[in-house]
Structure formats: structure tokens, C-alpha cells
Coordinates of C-alpha atoms in Angstrom, one line a residue:
M233 CA -38.2 84.1 2.1
I234 CA -38.8 84.1 -1.7
E235 CA -41.8 81.9 -2.7
G236 CA -41.7 79.6 -5.7
K237 CA -43.8 81.9 -7.9
Q238 CA -41.6 84.9 -7.1
L239 CA -38.4 82.9 -7.8
R240 CA -39.8 81.8 -11.2
L241 CA -40.5 85.4 -12.1
I242 CA -37.0 86.4 -11.1
V243 CA -35.5 83.7 -13.1
A244 CA -37.7 84.6 -16.1
A245 CA -36.6 88.2 -15.9
A246 CA -33.0 87.2 -15.7
L247 CA -33.3 85.1 -18.8
V248 CA -34.9 88.0 -20.7
L249 CA -32.1 90.3 -19.7
L250 CA -29.6 87.6 -20.7
V251 CA -31.2 87.3 -24.2
V252 CA -31.2 91.1 -24.6
A253 CA -27.5 91.3 -23.6
V254 CA -26.5 88.5 -26.0
G255 CA -28.4 90.3 -28.8
I256 CA -26.6 93.5 -28.2
A257 CA -23.3 91.8 -28.0
L258 CA -24.0 90.0 -31.3
T259 CA -24.9 93.3 -32.9
F260 CA -21.5 94.7 -32.2
W261 CA -19.4 91.5 -32.4
V262 CA -20.7 89.2 -35.1
T263 CA -20.7 91.8 -37.9
P264 CA -17.1 92.9 -37.2
L265 CA -15.9 89.3 -37.0
A266 CA -17.3 88.7 -40.5
T267 CA -14.9 91.4 -41.8
I268 CA -11.8 90.2 -40.0
Q269 CA -9.1 88.5 -42.0
Q270 CA -6.8 87.9 -39.1
W271 CA -7.5 87.9 -35.4
K272 CA -4.6 87.0 -33.1
G273 CA -4.4 88.3 -29.6
G274 CA -6.6 91.3 -30.4
G275 CA -4.7 92.2 -33.6
F276 CA -6.4 92.3 -37.0
S277 CA -5.7 93.3 -40.6
R278 CA -7.6 93.3 -43.8
T279 CA -6.9 94.1 -47.4
Y280 CA -9.5 95.7 -49.7
N281 CA -9.1 95.6 -53.5
E282 CA -10.8 98.4 -55.3
S283 CA -10.8 99.4 -59.0
A284 CA -8.3 101.8 -60.5
S285 CA -10.9 104.2 -61.8
I286 CA -10.7 106.4 -58.7
G287 CA -10.8 110.2 -59.0
E288 CA -10.7 111.0 -55.3
I289 CA -9.5 109.4 -52.1
Y290 CA -10.9 110.3 -48.7
V291 CA -9.4 108.7 -45.5
S292 CA -10.6 109.6 -42.0
D293 CA -8.8 107.8 -39.2
P294 CA -8.8 109.2 -35.7
Y295 CA -6.9 106.3 -34.2
G296 CA -3.7 105.9 -36.1
S297 CA -1.5 106.8 -39.0
I298 CA -2.5 107.3 -42.7
S299 CA -0.2 106.6 -45.6
I300 CA -1.1 107.2 -49.2
G301 CA 1.3 106.3 -52.0
A302 CA 2.0 104.4 -55.2
W303 CA 2.7 100.7 -56.0
N304 CA 3.2 98.6 -59.2
G305 CA -0.2 97.0 -59.2
T306 CA -3.1 97.7 -61.5
Y307 CA -5.8 98.6 -58.8
V308 CA -6.2 100.6 -55.7
K309 CA -5.2 98.7 -52.6
V310 CA -6.3 99.6 -49.1
I311 CA -4.7 97.9 -46.1
C312 CA -6.1 98.4 -42.6
Q313 CA -3.9 97.1 -39.7
G314 CA -4.5 97.7 -36.1
Y315 CA -5.1 96.4 -32.6
A316 CA -8.1 96.3 -30.3
F317 CA -8.0 95.3 -26.6
P318 CA -8.9 91.6 -26.6
G319 CA -12.6 91.0 -25.9
S320 CA -13.6 94.5 -26.8
F321 CA -16.3 95.4 -29.3
A322 CA -14.4 97.1 -32.2
A323 CA -16.2 98.9 -35.1
F324 CA -14.0 98.2 -38.1
P325 CA -13.1 100.5 -41.0
E326 CA -15.7 101.2 -43.6
V327 CA -14.4 101.1 -47.2
G328 CA -16.7 102.1 -50.1
E329 CA -16.5 103.3 -53.6
K330 CA -19.1 105.6 -55.1
S331 CA -19.1 107.8 -58.2
G332 CA -15.4 107.5 -58.6
A333 CA -14.6 108.4 -55.0
L334 CA -13.1 105.9 -52.5
D335 CA -14.0 106.5 -48.9
V336 CA -12.1 104.9 -46.0
V337 CA -13.6 105.8 -42.6
V338 CA -12.6 104.5 -39.2
P339 CA -15.7 105.1 -37.1
A340 CA -15.7 106.4 -33.6
Q341 CA -15.2 103.6 -31.0
Q342 CA -17.6 103.2 -28.2
F343 CA -16.7 99.8 -26.7
T344 CA -12.9 99.6 -26.7
L345 CA -10.4 100.3 -24.1
T346 CA -7.4 100.3 -26.5
Y347 CA -7.8 100.7 -30.2
V348 CA -5.2 101.5 -32.9
M349 CA -5.9 101.5 -36.6
N350 CA -3.4 102.4 -39.3
V351 CA -4.6 102.8 -42.9
E352 CA -2.5 102.5 -46.0
V353 CA -3.8 103.3 -49.5
E354 CA -1.7 102.4 -52.5
L355 CA -2.5 103.7 -56.0
P356 CA -1.3 102.3 -59.3
N357 CA 2.0 103.9 -60.4
D358 CA 0.7 104.2 -64.0
A359 CA -2.6 105.8 -63.2
E360 CA -3.2 108.4 -65.8
S361 CA -6.1 110.3 -64.3
P362 CA -5.5 112.7 -61.4
V363 CA -6.6 111.6 -58.0
G364 CA -7.5 114.2 -55.3
I365 CA -6.5 113.2 -51.8
T366 CA -8.0 114.0 -48.3
A367 CA -6.3 112.4 -45.3
S368 CA -7.4 113.3 -41.8
S369 CA -6.1 111.8 -38.6
T370 CA -6.4 112.8 -34.9
D371 CA -3.8 110.6 -33.2
G372 CA -1.2 109.6 -35.8
N373 CA 1.1 110.7 -38.6
V374 CA -0.1 111.4 -42.1
Y375 CA 2.0 110.5 -45.2
V376 CA 1.1 111.5 -48.8
M377 CA 3.5 110.5 -51.5
W378 CA 1.6 110.8 -54.8
S379 CA 2.6 112.8 -57.9
N380 CA -0.7 113.3 -59.7
A381 CA -3.1 115.1 -57.3
P382 CA -5.0 118.3 -58.1
E383 CA -5.7 118.8 -54.4
I384 CA -4.1 117.4 -51.3
Y385 CA -5.5 117.9 -47.8
A386 CA -3.3 116.3 -45.1
T387 CA -4.2 117.0 -41.5
T388 CA -3.7 115.6 -38.0
V389 CA -3.8 116.8 -34.4
D390 CA -1.2 114.8 -32.6
G391 CA 1.3 113.7 -35.2
N392 CA 3.6 114.7 -38.1
V393 CA 2.6 115.5 -41.7
Y394 CA 4.8 114.4 -44.6
V395 CA 3.9 115.3 -48.2
N396 CA 5.9 114.6 -51.3
T397 CA 4.3 115.5 -54.6
T398 CA 4.8 117.3 -58.0
Y399 CA 2.5 120.1 -58.9
T400 CA -0.9 120.6 -57.2
Q401 CA -3.5 123.2 -57.5
Q402 CA -4.5 123.3 -53.8
L403 CA -2.4 122.0 -50.8
V404 CA -3.2 122.0 -47.1
A405 CA -0.8 120.4 -44.7
R406 CA -1.7 121.0 -41.0
T407 CA -1.0 119.7 -37.5
T408 CA -1.4 120.9 -34.0
N409 CA 1.3 118.9 -32.2
G410 CA 3.9 117.8 -34.7
D411 CA 6.2 118.8 -37.6
V412 CA 5.4 119.3 -41.3
H413 CA 7.8 118.1 -44.0
L414 CA 6.9 119.2 -47.6
Y415 CA 8.5 118.5 -50.9
L416 CA 6.7 119.7 -54.1
D417 CA 7.3 121.2 -57.5
G418 CA 4.8 123.9 -56.9
S419 CA 1.2 124.9 -56.2
E420 CA -1.3 127.5 -57.0
S421 CA -2.2 127.7 -53.3
A422 CA -0.4 126.1 -50.3
A423 CA -1.3 126.5 -46.6
V424 CA 1.1 124.8 -44.2
D425 CA 0.5 125.2 -40.5
S426 CA 1.6 123.8 -37.1
V427 CA 1.1 125.0 -33.6
N428 CA 3.7 123.1 -31.6
G429 CA 6.1 121.9 -34.2
G430 CA 8.5 122.9 -37.0
I431 CA 8.0 123.3 -40.7
F432 CA 10.4 122.3 -43.5
A433 CA 9.4 123.0 -47.1
A434 CA 11.3 122.5 -50.3
V435 CA 9.5 124.1 -53.3
R436 CA 11.3 123.2 -56.6
D437 CA 9.3 125.6 -58.8
P438 CA 7.1 128.1 -57.0
G439 CA 5.8 129.6 -60.2
A440 CA 3.2 132.3 -59.4
G441 CA 1.6 130.5 -56.5
A442 CA 0.7 131.7 -53.0
Y443 CA 2.4 129.9 -50.1
S444 CA 2.0 130.3 -46.4
F445 CA 4.1 128.5 -43.8
R446 CA 3.2 129.3 -40.2
T447 CA 3.8 127.9 -36.8
T448 CA 3.7 129.2 -33.2
N449 CA 6.3 127.1 -31.4
G450 CA 8.9 125.9 -33.8
D451 CA 11.3 126.8 -36.6
V452 CA 10.3 127.4 -40.3
T453 CA 12.7 126.7 -43.1
V454 CA 11.7 127.2 -46.8
M455 CA 14.0 126.2 -49.6
L456 CA 13.7 127.8 -53.0
P457 CA 15.6 127.4 -56.3
E458 CA 18.2 129.9 -57.3
N459 CA 16.0 131.2 -60.2
A460 CA 12.9 131.7 -58.0
S461 CA 10.8 134.8 -58.6
A462 CA 8.8 135.7 -55.5
R463 CA 7.7 138.3 -52.9
I464 CA 9.0 136.9 -49.6
S465 CA 7.9 137.8 -46.1
V466 CA 9.7 136.3 -43.1
Y467 CA 8.7 136.9 -39.5
S468 CA 9.7 135.7 -36.1
S469 CA 8.6 137.4 -32.8
N470 CA 11.1 135.7 -30.6
G471 CA 13.8 134.3 -32.8
A472 CA 16.1 134.8 -35.7
Y473 CA 14.8 135.4 -39.3
G474 CA 16.3 136.0 -42.7
V475 CA 16.6 135.4 -46.4
S476 CA 19.9 133.9 -47.7
G477 CA 21.4 132.7 -51.0
L478 CA 18.8 134.6 -53.1
Q479 CA 19.4 137.8 -55.0
Y480 CA 16.7 140.3 -54.2
T481 CA 16.1 143.8 -55.6
Q482 CA 13.9 145.3 -52.9
S483 CA 13.8 144.8 -49.2
L484 CA 12.1 146.2 -46.1
Q485 CA 13.0 145.2 -42.6
S486 CA 11.4 145.7 -39.2
S487 CA 12.2 144.5 -35.6
S488 CA 10.5 141.1 -36.2
G489 CA 10.7 140.5 -40.0
I490 CA 11.9 141.2 -43.4
Y491 CA 10.2 141.6 -46.8
V492 CA 12.2 141.1 -50.1
V493 CA 11.4 140.8 -53.8
V494 CA 13.3 138.2 -55.8
G495 CA 13.2 138.5 -59.6
T496 CA 9.9 139.8 -60.8
G497 CA 8.1 138.7 -57.6
A498 CA 5.7 136.2 -59.3
A499 CA 5.0 134.0 -56.3
S500 CA 3.9 135.1 -52.8
I501 CA 5.7 133.3 -49.9
T502 CA 5.2 133.9 -46.2
A503 CA 7.3 132.1 -43.5
A504 CA 6.3 133.0 -40.0
T505 CA 6.7 131.8 -36.4
V506 CA 6.3 133.2 -32.9
N507 CA 8.7 131.2 -30.8
G508 CA 11.4 129.9 -33.2
N509 CA 13.6 130.8 -36.2
A510 CA 12.3 131.5 -39.7
F511 CA 14.4 131.4 -42.8
V512 CA 14.0 131.3 -46.6
E513 CA 17.0 129.9 -48.3
R514 CA 18.4 128.9 -51.7
G515 CA 18.5 125.1 -51.9

């Protein structure tokens, strides 16, 4: 039988534990609540207004899709929309601007059963200064539709990548389980990769750039203008391959690929797959 003194000690210890638990809960709960604009049944959204003097955008979101594009406003707009399991402790996106760079980071979640966060960044249509873009997801699609970017890095693991831009010095578009769709004027260097997915690329003016389009399980299709000048290598280990609609002066063919020179061969273009078809066509 518990004596009165022992009972008081047990109650006191329980109160101490309760206070500690409440403190921990407030640490993870009160701060996020202060940043919520809407909270309905576990859903939340918030809009951040940042200045237009941005030279670089960096978005890291492991839990949803990322979209970067243009709008008719005069400032950079960041919209975060998502869902957390009701009653869970969600760490919300961190948005900050420093030295001309805007960072949007969705932190790792430790206290949620279900968590989805989609991030949208909208840049002013009339922005004169170039803006470099890095968008990295793990479980979501990545969309980049911006015409004034010296560098674009768009990557995900489980999702598709879509890029529509003009001319860029450096382009990386990469996914593990998904497709890549690319529309651009040209690039000094472009690396487009998938493992389990297809690649479609339309390059309007390849110039003298170096382009690599590679997947393991999927088709690769690259569209070039009629007046393109390029050294083109097309490979498929277990599928069809070829170059069509382009006039080439030199060609070498093997059991798994073909190499041709179109025009003066200014650009270097490689389209390769293991299990799928690979074609470079006029379009």
C-alpha cells in the first residue's frame, strides 16, 4: 500500500513530467501556429511577399511539387500549400532572403504521420536581371517555366521534371522515377537524365552547346530544327534508334547506335537509353 508521502512524491514527479511534455509540445506547436495563415482540418497555406531584387532562387522540398514561373506582379511571390495529419507537429517552410538569394526550404519532418507541402514561386514578368534557379524535390514533380535564367537545376526522385525556358548557360534536369519534358532555345551545357522514365526534348537553337539525354528504362526523343548543326550520337541497347528528317554528311553505325554529323557539327548531342527507343528528329 502506498503511503501518503510516497503518493505525494509520485504526484509531484507526474506533474514535472507533464510540465516538460507541455514545454516540448509548445516548442514544436506554438511557433508553427504563428506562421499559419489558414488551418482547416489539417490543411494550411501561406503567402510570402519578397522583393523583386532576387538574383537566385533556391527551393528544397522533399514532400511535394515545386513550381517556378512568372506572373504580372512587381515582386517575387512564394506560396506554400500543404496538408499535415491533424494534431501532428509540423515544421513549416522556411523562407528567407539574403544577399540577393531567396531560399525556400521545407525542413525534414519528425512528428508527422502524413505531410504534403507544395511550393510555388512566381517571378515578375518584367524582371530585367537574370535569376538562377535551383529546385530540388524528393516526392513530387518539378516545374520550371522561366525565360531569364543563366542556370537551371531541376531535380526530383519520384516525380516528373518539366522545364520551359529560352537560353541558359547550364541546365540540369534529372529524375529517378519519372519523365523529363524539356523545351528550350539552347544551352552551353545541358544534362538531362532519368532512370525509370522517358525523355522528350525540343531544342530550338542548339548552337555550339553540349547536350546529353540519357535514361535506362524509357524512350528518348530529341527534336532539332532543320538548320541544326551538330554531331549526334544515338544509342539503344534493347530498342530502336535513329536520326530522321535531318541532312547529314557523315555517319557511322553499330549494332546499338549511330553517329552522324549534321552541317558543320557545331553542337554535341547524345541521346541514349538501355531499354527503350532513342530518336533524334527534325521538328
